Amino acid sequence: MGVPPGRVTSRAWVRALLRLVFALALPAVLVAVWWAASAGSTNVYWPPLRTVFGVFPDVWTGERLRGDVLPSVLRLAAGYTAAAVAGVALGTVIGSWRAVRALCEPVLEFLRAVPPPVLVPVIMLFAGIGDTMKIAVIASGCVWPVLLNTVEGVRAVDPVLADTARSYGITGVARLRQVVLRSASPQIFAGLRQALSIGIILMVISEMFAASNGLGFTVVQFQRGFAIPDMWTGILLLGLLGFLLSVLFGLAERRVLGWYHGLRESGRRSP
């Protein structure tokens, strides 16, 4: 006898409510601790949190959101997308052929060891100081986790599955899409998740060099003008932006990898 639909809906709501409580509990505690610890602060560099919250609406007006936040988000989206496309394409090629992998591996290990912020002056020489430089900096750092995870995901494709697909005549683009990329997609998404946080960091760093707008530029301007509470609001906004992008990424990942999460759930329930 099955469970009534109303009871299933109630359980789903209870689980969603519990997840929300768990997600908000620690941030609420940290904010409360910060509020209490800074309440009596007279240090100009460590203003009370209530002061930071008080100036937040005045700092981040609609004009500043259009002039600073939107350009930053667009640069991040462009660099991240370029890195995702290049990382998946190159990772698929390198992971599919052992000879290509052996040829590229020393170069990949060398390049991945170079910290992306070090490349900012070099990229500035070739790309100038405009948006192209900032997008290139973001892409140069985001591409590595995507590429390396794609290589490992393609390498780990089940050989029995590959042979079965070949015996059924599934080759070419259909094999790449239905077998290789589908099998490697969990690791590809793991790389994309790592790249997201790297992209936000590089977005801020790239905007600290020869920029005229953006979140990184604005935070530095507040710091140089000794507008310390305003500077803290920029840092909080960056954290909120990262949290929002993480939530959106999680929703997209759960939708694309629904089959994978379903398999894992079935594996946990099976005796």
Short mmCIF file of C-alpha atoms in Angstrom, two decimals:
data_model
loop_
_atom_site.label_atom_id
_atom_site.label_comp_id
_atom_site.label_asym_id
_atom_site.label_seq_id
_atom_site.Cartn_x
_atom_site.Cartn_y
_atom_site.Cartn_z
CA MET A 1 0.00 0.00 0.00
CA GLY A 2 1.53 3.29 -1.07
CA VAL A 3 1.98 6.42 0.98
CA PRO A 4 -0.83 8.97 0.49
CA PRO A 5 0.25 11.96 -1.69
CA GLY A 6 -0.60 14.43 1.10
CA ARG A 7 1.77 12.69 3.51
CA VAL A 8 4.56 12.68 0.93
CA THR A 9 4.08 16.42 0.37
CA SER A 10 4.18 17.09 4.12
CA ARG A 11 7.42 15.12 4.48
CA ALA A 12 8.95 17.02 1.58
CA TRP A 13 8.04 20.33 3.21
CA VAL A 14 9.46 19.19 6.56
CA ARG A 15 12.74 18.12 4.90
CA ALA A 16 12.95 21.42 3.01
CA LEU A 17 12.31 23.35 6.22
CA LEU A 18 14.99 21.38 8.09
CA ARG A 19 17.50 22.01 5.28
CA LEU A 20 16.70 25.73 5.44
CA VAL A 21 17.18 25.77 9.21
CA PHE A 22 20.52 23.93 8.93
CA ALA A 23 21.64 26.30 6.16
CA LEU A 24 20.82 29.45 8.13
CA ALA A 25 21.76 28.32 11.64
CA LEU A 26 25.54 28.77 11.44
CA PRO A 27 25.43 32.11 9.52
CA ALA A 28 22.96 33.43 12.12
CA VAL A 29 25.27 32.39 14.96
CA LEU A 30 28.31 33.96 13.26
CA VAL A 31 26.46 37.24 12.66
CA ALA A 32 25.30 37.27 16.29
CA VAL A 33 28.87 36.68 17.52
CA TRP A 34 30.23 39.41 15.19
CA TRP A 35 27.49 41.81 16.32
CA ALA A 36 28.21 41.18 20.02
CA ALA A 37 32.01 41.25 19.65
CA SER A 38 32.02 44.53 17.72
CA ALA A 39 29.21 46.28 19.61
CA GLY A 40 31.53 48.39 21.79
CA SER A 41 34.38 48.72 19.29
CA THR A 42 36.01 52.13 18.94
CA ASN A 43 38.64 50.85 16.50
CA VAL A 44 38.21 52.73 13.21
CA TYR A 45 39.22 49.62 11.26
CA TRP A 46 36.81 47.36 13.15
CA PRO A 47 33.49 49.25 13.24
CA PRO A 48 30.42 47.82 14.99
CA LEU A 49 28.42 45.53 12.75
CA ARG A 50 25.32 47.65 13.33
CA THR A 51 27.20 50.58 11.73
CA VAL A 52 28.09 48.43 8.70
CA PHE A 53 24.49 47.31 8.34
CA GLY A 54 23.35 50.91 8.77
CA VAL A 55 25.40 52.27 5.84
CA PHE A 56 24.79 49.27 3.56
CA PRO A 57 21.58 50.62 1.91
CA ASP A 58 23.16 54.05 1.44
CA VAL A 59 26.29 52.61 -0.21
CA TRP A 60 24.77 50.04 -2.53
CA THR A 61 22.17 52.13 -4.26
CA GLY A 62 20.64 51.31 -7.64
CA GLU A 63 23.19 53.49 -9.41
CA ARG A 64 26.15 51.70 -7.80
CA LEU A 65 24.61 48.31 -8.52
CA ARG A 66 24.38 49.24 -12.21
CA GLY A 67 27.78 50.93 -12.34
CA ASP A 68 29.88 48.49 -10.29
CA VAL A 69 28.11 45.24 -9.47
CA LEU A 70 26.64 44.55 -12.92
CA PRO A 71 29.98 45.00 -14.78
CA SER A 72 31.68 42.67 -12.28
CA VAL A 73 29.02 39.99 -12.73
CA LEU A 74 29.19 40.26 -16.52
CA ARG A 75 33.00 39.93 -16.50
CA LEU A 76 32.73 36.93 -14.19
CA ALA A 77 30.10 35.32 -16.43
CA ALA A 78 32.19 35.87 -19.57
CA GLY A 79 35.45 34.57 -18.06
CA TYR A 80 33.76 31.64 -16.36
CA THR A 81 31.91 30.61 -19.53
CA ALA A 82 35.08 30.81 -21.62
CA ALA A 83 36.95 28.69 -19.05
CA ALA A 84 34.13 26.12 -18.89
CA VAL A 85 33.98 25.69 -22.68
CA ALA A 86 37.77 25.54 -23.09
CA GLY A 87 38.24 23.26 -20.06
CA VAL A 88 35.63 20.73 -21.12
CA ALA A 89 36.78 20.71 -24.76
CA LEU A 90 40.50 20.35 -23.98
CA GLY A 91 39.85 17.94 -21.11
CA THR A 92 37.80 15.68 -23.36
CA VAL A 93 40.53 15.59 -26.01
CA ILE A 94 43.34 15.01 -23.49
CA GLY A 95 41.40 12.43 -21.52
CA SER A 96 40.31 10.43 -24.57
CA TRP A 97 43.76 9.60 -25.95
CA ARG A 98 46.61 8.26 -23.83
CA ALA A 99 49.29 9.63 -26.19
CA VAL A 100 47.87 13.16 -26.04
CA ARG A 101 47.67 12.91 -22.26
CA ALA A 102 51.30 11.80 -21.98
CA LEU A 103 52.35 14.64 -24.26
CA CYS A 104 50.39 17.36 -22.44
CA GLU A 105 50.78 16.27 -18.83
CA PRO A 106 54.19 17.93 -18.14
CA VAL A 107 52.99 21.22 -19.62
CA LEU A 108 49.73 21.08 -17.67
CA GLU A 109 51.56 20.42 -14.40
CA PHE A 110 53.87 23.36 -15.12
CA LEU A 111 51.09 25.80 -16.00
CA ARG A 112 48.76 24.81 -13.15
CA ALA A 113 51.58 25.53 -10.67
CA VAL A 114 51.70 29.19 -11.75
CA PRO A 115 49.35 31.24 -9.52
CA PRO A 116 46.82 33.07 -11.73
CA PRO A 117 47.29 36.46 -9.93
CA VAL A 118 50.94 36.41 -11.06
CA LEU A 119 49.73 36.43 -14.66
CA VAL A 120 47.79 39.69 -14.25
CA PRO A 121 50.72 41.97 -15.24
CA VAL A 122 51.57 39.69 -18.16
CA ILE A 123 47.96 39.62 -19.41
CA MET A 124 47.83 43.42 -19.04
CA LEU A 125 50.78 43.70 -21.44
CA PHE A 126 48.99 41.77 -24.16
CA ALA A 127 45.31 42.61 -23.51
CA GLY A 128 45.53 46.15 -22.17
CA ILE A 129 43.59 47.35 -19.14
CA GLY A 130 40.04 46.98 -20.41
CA ASP A 131 37.44 44.32 -19.87
CA THR A 132 39.35 41.87 -22.08
CA MET A 133 42.17 41.74 -19.54
CA LYS A 134 39.81 41.10 -16.63
CA ILE A 135 37.93 38.38 -18.50
CA ALA A 136 41.23 36.76 -19.53
CA VAL A 137 42.46 36.77 -15.92
CA ILE A 138 39.25 35.10 -14.72
CA ALA A 139 39.35 32.52 -17.51
CA SER A 140 43.05 31.74 -16.96
CA GLY A 141 42.37 30.72 -13.37
CA CYS A 142 38.99 29.03 -13.78
CA VAL A 143 40.05 26.76 -16.61
CA TRP A 144 42.30 24.47 -14.55
CA PRO A 145 39.82 22.76 -12.21
CA VAL A 146 37.42 22.29 -15.13
CA LEU A 147 40.11 20.88 -17.41
CA LEU A 148 41.71 18.55 -14.88
CA ASN A 149 38.40 17.21 -13.59
CA THR A 150 37.22 16.63 -17.16
CA VAL A 151 40.40 14.69 -17.96
CA GLU A 152 39.91 12.44 -14.94
CA GLY A 153 36.20 12.05 -15.65
CA VAL A 154 36.81 11.01 -19.26
CA ARG A 155 39.57 8.63 -18.20
CA ALA A 156 37.22 6.98 -15.71
CA VAL A 157 34.51 6.09 -18.24
CA ASP A 158 33.49 2.49 -17.60
CA PRO A 159 35.23 0.36 -20.31
CA VAL A 160 32.33 -2.11 -20.32
CA LEU A 161 29.94 0.76 -21.02
CA ALA A 162 32.22 2.06 -23.77
CA ASP A 163 32.47 -1.39 -25.36
CA THR A 164 28.71 -1.86 -25.14
CA ALA A 165 28.11 1.47 -26.83
CA ARG A 166 30.59 0.54 -29.55
CA SER A 167 28.92 -2.84 -30.12
CA TYR A 168 25.56 -1.10 -30.57
CA GLY A 169 27.08 1.19 -33.19
CA ILE A 170 27.05 4.33 -31.00
CA THR A 171 30.02 6.28 -32.29
CA GLY A 172 31.10 9.80 -33.12
CA VAL A 173 29.16 12.70 -31.64
CA ALA A 174 26.48 10.42 -30.19
CA ARG A 175 29.12 8.43 -28.24
CA LEU A 176 30.79 11.64 -27.06
CA ARG A 177 27.52 13.14 -25.86
CA GLN A 178 25.68 10.09 -24.54
CA VAL A 179 28.56 8.04 -23.12
CA VAL A 180 31.72 10.06 -22.53
CA LEU A 181 30.38 13.45 -21.38
CA ARG A 182 27.44 11.89 -19.55
CA SER A 183 29.72 9.56 -17.57
CA ALA A 184 32.20 12.34 -16.86
CA SER A 185 29.57 14.95 -16.00
CA PRO A 186 29.72 14.48 -12.16
CA GLN A 187 33.45 15.28 -12.17
CA ILE A 188 32.99 18.06 -14.71
CA PHE A 189 30.49 19.70 -12.39
CA ALA A 190 32.87 19.25 -9.45
CA GLY A 191 35.45 21.21 -11.44
CA LEU A 192 32.91 23.86 -12.39
CA ARG A 193 32.01 24.31 -8.71
CA GLN A 194 35.67 24.79 -7.76
CA ALA A 195 36.12 27.23 -10.64
CA LEU A 196 33.22 29.37 -9.44
CA SER A 197 34.92 30.41 -6.20
CA ILE A 198 38.23 30.93 -8.04
CA GLY A 199 36.44 33.13 -10.55
CA ILE A 200 35.06 35.43 -7.84
CA ILE A 201 38.52 35.82 -6.31
CA LEU A 202 40.12 36.62 -9.67
CA MET A 203 37.28 38.99 -10.55
CA VAL A 204 38.14 41.07 -7.49
CA ILE A 205 41.90 40.87 -8.10
CA SER A 206 41.62 41.87 -11.77
CA GLU A 207 39.50 44.91 -10.83
CA MET A 208 42.15 46.11 -8.41
CA PHE A 209 44.49 46.82 -11.35
CA ALA A 210 43.87 49.87 -13.56
CA ALA A 211 40.08 49.66 -13.28
CA SER A 212 37.46 52.39 -13.19
CA ASN A 213 34.52 50.36 -11.90
CA GLY A 214 33.66 46.98 -10.42
CA LEU A 215 33.42 45.51 -6.94
CA GLY A 216 37.18 45.10 -6.49
CA PHE A 217 37.80 48.68 -7.61
CA THR A 218 35.09 50.04 -5.28
CA VAL A 219 36.34 48.17 -2.21
CA VAL A 220 39.87 49.50 -2.79
CA GLN A 221 38.56 53.04 -3.25
CA PHE A 222 36.69 52.81 0.05
CA GLN A 223 39.84 51.55 1.78
CA ARG A 224 42.00 54.35 0.31
CA GLY A 225 39.41 56.94 1.33
CA PHE A 226 39.24 55.53 4.90
CA ALA A 227 35.53 54.82 4.42
CA ILE A 228 35.97 51.68 6.50
CA PRO A 229 32.28 50.82 7.13
CA ASP A 230 31.66 51.24 3.39
CA MET A 231 34.60 48.92 2.69
CA TRP A 232 33.10 46.28 4.96
CA THR A 233 29.79 46.52 3.09
CA GLY A 234 31.66 45.67 -0.13
CA ILE A 235 33.17 42.60 1.49
CA LEU A 236 29.75 41.51 2.75
CA LEU A 237 28.28 42.04 -0.71
CA LEU A 238 30.99 39.84 -2.24
CA GLY A 239 30.11 37.11 0.24
CA LEU A 240 26.42 37.42 -0.58
CA LEU A 241 27.21 37.29 -4.30
CA GLY A 242 29.24 34.12 -3.82
CA PHE A 243 26.46 32.53 -1.78
CA LEU A 244 23.82 33.43 -4.38
CA LEU A 245 25.92 32.04 -7.25
CA SER A 246 26.55 28.87 -5.26
CA VAL A 247 22.81 28.37 -4.72
CA LEU A 248 22.08 28.94 -8.42
CA PHE A 249 24.87 26.54 -9.38
CA GLY A 250 23.50 23.91 -6.99
CA LEU A 251 20.04 24.19 -8.55
CA ALA A 252 21.46 23.84 -12.06
CA GLU A 253 23.66 20.93 -11.00
CA ARG A 254 20.77 19.08 -9.37
CA ARG A 255 18.70 19.50 -12.52
CA VAL A 256 21.42 18.39 -14.98
CA LEU A 257 22.73 15.56 -12.77
CA GLY A 258 19.28 14.37 -11.68
CA TRP A 259 20.04 10.88 -13.03
CA TYR A 260 23.29 10.72 -11.02
CA HIS A 261 21.72 11.81 -7.74
CA GLY A 262 18.89 9.33 -8.38
CA LEU A 263 21.42 6.50 -8.77
CA ARG A 264 23.19 7.49 -5.56
CA GLU A 265 19.90 7.68 -3.68
CA SER A 266 18.90 4.24 -4.96
CA GLY A 267 22.29 2.86 -3.92
CA ARG A 268 21.87 4.17 -0.38
CA ARG A 269 18.38 2.71 -0.06
CA SER A 270 19.27 -0.72 -1.43
CA PRO A 271 20.29 -3.29 1.24
#
